[in-house]
CSV table of C-alpha atoms in Angstrom, one decimal:
chain,number,residue,atom,x,y,z
A,9,MET,CA,-0.4,-24.7,24.1
A,10,TYR,CA,-0.6,-21.2,23.0
A,11,ALA,CA,-3.2,-18.6,22.0
A,12,ILE,CA,-3.5,-15.6,19.8
A,13,VAL,CA,-5.1,-12.8,22.0
A,14,GLU,CA,-5.9,-9.2,21.2
A,15,ILE,CA,-4.7,-6.7,23.8
A,16,ASN,CA,-5.3,-2.9,23.1
A,17,GLY,CA,-6.0,-3.5,19.5
A,18,GLN,CA,-2.8,-5.6,18.9
A,19,GLN,CA,-2.4,-9.3,18.5
A,20,PHE,CA,0.0,-11.2,20.7
A,21,ARG,CA,1.1,-14.9,20.9
A,22,ALA,CA,0.4,-16.0,24.6
A,23,GLU,CA,2.0,-19.0,26.3
A,24,ALA,CA,1.8,-19.9,29.9
A,25,GLY,CA,4.9,-18.7,31.8
A,26,LYS,CA,6.0,-16.2,29.1
A,27,LYS,CA,6.2,-12.4,29.4
A,28,LEU,CA,4.7,-9.8,27.1
A,29,PHE,CA,5.3,-6.1,26.6
A,30,VAL,CA,2.1,-4.5,25.5
A,31,HIS,CA,1.2,-0.8,24.9
A,32,HIS,CA,0.7,0.9,28.2
A,33,ILE,CA,-2.5,-0.1,30.1
A,34,LYS,CA,-3.7,3.1,32.2
A,35,ASP,CA,-5.3,1.5,35.2
A,36,ALA,CA,-2.8,-1.3,35.7
A,37,GLU,CA,-1.1,-1.7,39.0
A,38,GLU,CA,1.8,-3.9,40.0
A,39,GLY,CA,0.6,-7.4,41.1
A,40,GLN,CA,-2.8,-6.9,39.6
A,41,THR,CA,-4.4,-9.8,37.7
A,42,LEU,CA,-5.9,-9.1,34.3
A,43,GLU,CA,-8.1,-11.3,32.1
A,44,PHE,CA,-8.4,-10.9,28.3
A,45,ALA,CA,-11.3,-12.6,26.7
A,46,LYS,CA,-10.6,-11.6,23.1
A,47,VAL,CA,-8.8,-14.9,22.2
A,48,LEU,CA,-8.8,-15.2,18.4
A,49,LEU,CA,-7.0,-18.7,18.1
A,50,VAL,CA,-6.1,-21.5,20.4
A,51,ASP,CA,-3.5,-24.3,19.6
A,52,ASN,CA,-3.7,-27.2,22.0
A,53,GLU,CA,-0.9,-29.5,20.9
A,54,GLY,CA,-1.9,-29.6,17.3
A,55,GLY,CA,-5.6,-29.0,17.7
A,56,VAL,CA,-6.2,-25.6,16.4
A,57,THR,CA,-9.4,-23.7,17.2
A,58,VAL,CA,-10.1,-20.6,15.3
A,59,GLY,CA,-12.6,-18.1,16.6
A,60,THR,CA,-15.4,-16.5,14.7
A,61,PRO,CA,-14.3,-13.8,15.6
A,62,THR,CA,-13.3,-15.1,19.0
A,63,VAL,CA,-13.1,-18.5,20.7
A,64,ASP,CA,-16.1,-18.9,23.1
A,65,GLY,CA,-15.1,-19.4,26.7
A,66,ALA,CA,-11.4,-18.9,26.2
A,67,LYS,CA,-9.5,-16.4,28.1
A,68,VAL,CA,-5.9,-15.5,29.1
A,69,VAL,CA,-5.1,-14.7,32.6
A,70,CYS,CA,-2.1,-12.3,33.2
A,71,GLU,CA,-0.4,-10.6,36.2
A,72,VAL,CA,1.1,-7.2,35.9
A,73,VAL,CA,4.8,-7.3,36.5
A,74,ASN,CA,5.6,-3.7,35.9
A,75,PRO,CA,2.9,-1.1,35.0
A,76,MET,CA,5.2,1.2,33.1
A,77,VAL,CA,8.3,0.3,31.2
A,78,LYS,CA,9.9,2.7,28.7
A,79,GLY,CA,11.1,1.3,25.4
A,80,LYS,CA,14.2,2.1,23.5
A,81,LYS,CA,14.6,5.7,22.2
A,82,VAL,CA,13.6,6.2,18.6
A,83,LEU,CA,15.2,9.2,16.8
A,84,VAL,CA,13.5,10.9,13.9
A,85,PHE,CA,15.7,13.2,11.9
A,86,HIS,CA,14.2,15.6,9.3
A,87,LYS,CA,16.5,17.5,6.9
A,88,LYS,CA,16.0,19.5,3.7
A,89,ARG,CA,19.0,19.8,1.6
A,90,ARG,CA,20.4,23.2,0.8
A,91,LYS,CA,17.9,25.0,3.1
A,92,GLY,CA,19.8,24.7,6.4
A,93,LEU,CA,16.8,23.0,7.9
A,94,ARG,CA,17.6,20.1,10.4
A,95,LYS,CA,15.3,18.9,13.1
A,96,LEU,CA,15.8,15.9,15.5
A,97,ASN,CA,13.0,14.3,17.5
A,98,GLY,CA,13.1,11.7,20.1
A,99,HIS,CA,10.4,9.4,21.4
A,100,ARG,CA,10.3,6.5,24.0
A,101,GLN,CA,7.1,4.4,23.9
A,102,GLN,CA,5.6,3.4,27.3
A,103,PHE,CA,4.8,-0.3,27.7
A,104,THR,CA,3.3,-2.6,30.4
A,105,GLU,CA,5.0,-5.8,31.3
A,106,LEU,CA,2.6,-8.8,31.7
A,107,ALA,CA,3.4,-12.3,32.9
A,108,ILE,CA,1.0,-14.9,31.5
A,109,LYS,CA,-0.3,-17.1,34.3
A,110,ASP,CA,-2.8,-19.4,32.6
A,111,LEU,CA,-4.7,-20.0,29.4
A,112,VAL,CA,-8.3,-21.1,30.0
A,113,VAL,CA,-10.2,-22.8,27.1
């Protein structure tokens, strides 16, 4: 059984027992339980329920494992040829690690 859930404007495939890395959730604390009710699709062993726009009564229950995890560093390099202009920027995105406890349909 899995569900497609919208968290912070992005869609994720959620299965019980799996972990998700979502964009940083501001007020999340370690060990806190979060519920997401924007479930767009539920697949229950072949029986697919598609929401219009969401599935009524369905929610995903998650526990915050780590409230802030830094992703891999992304380097952005700008260069203009023959001008002597070179610029290097780095960025590390902040994520929140969630463990999916249960899918309630």
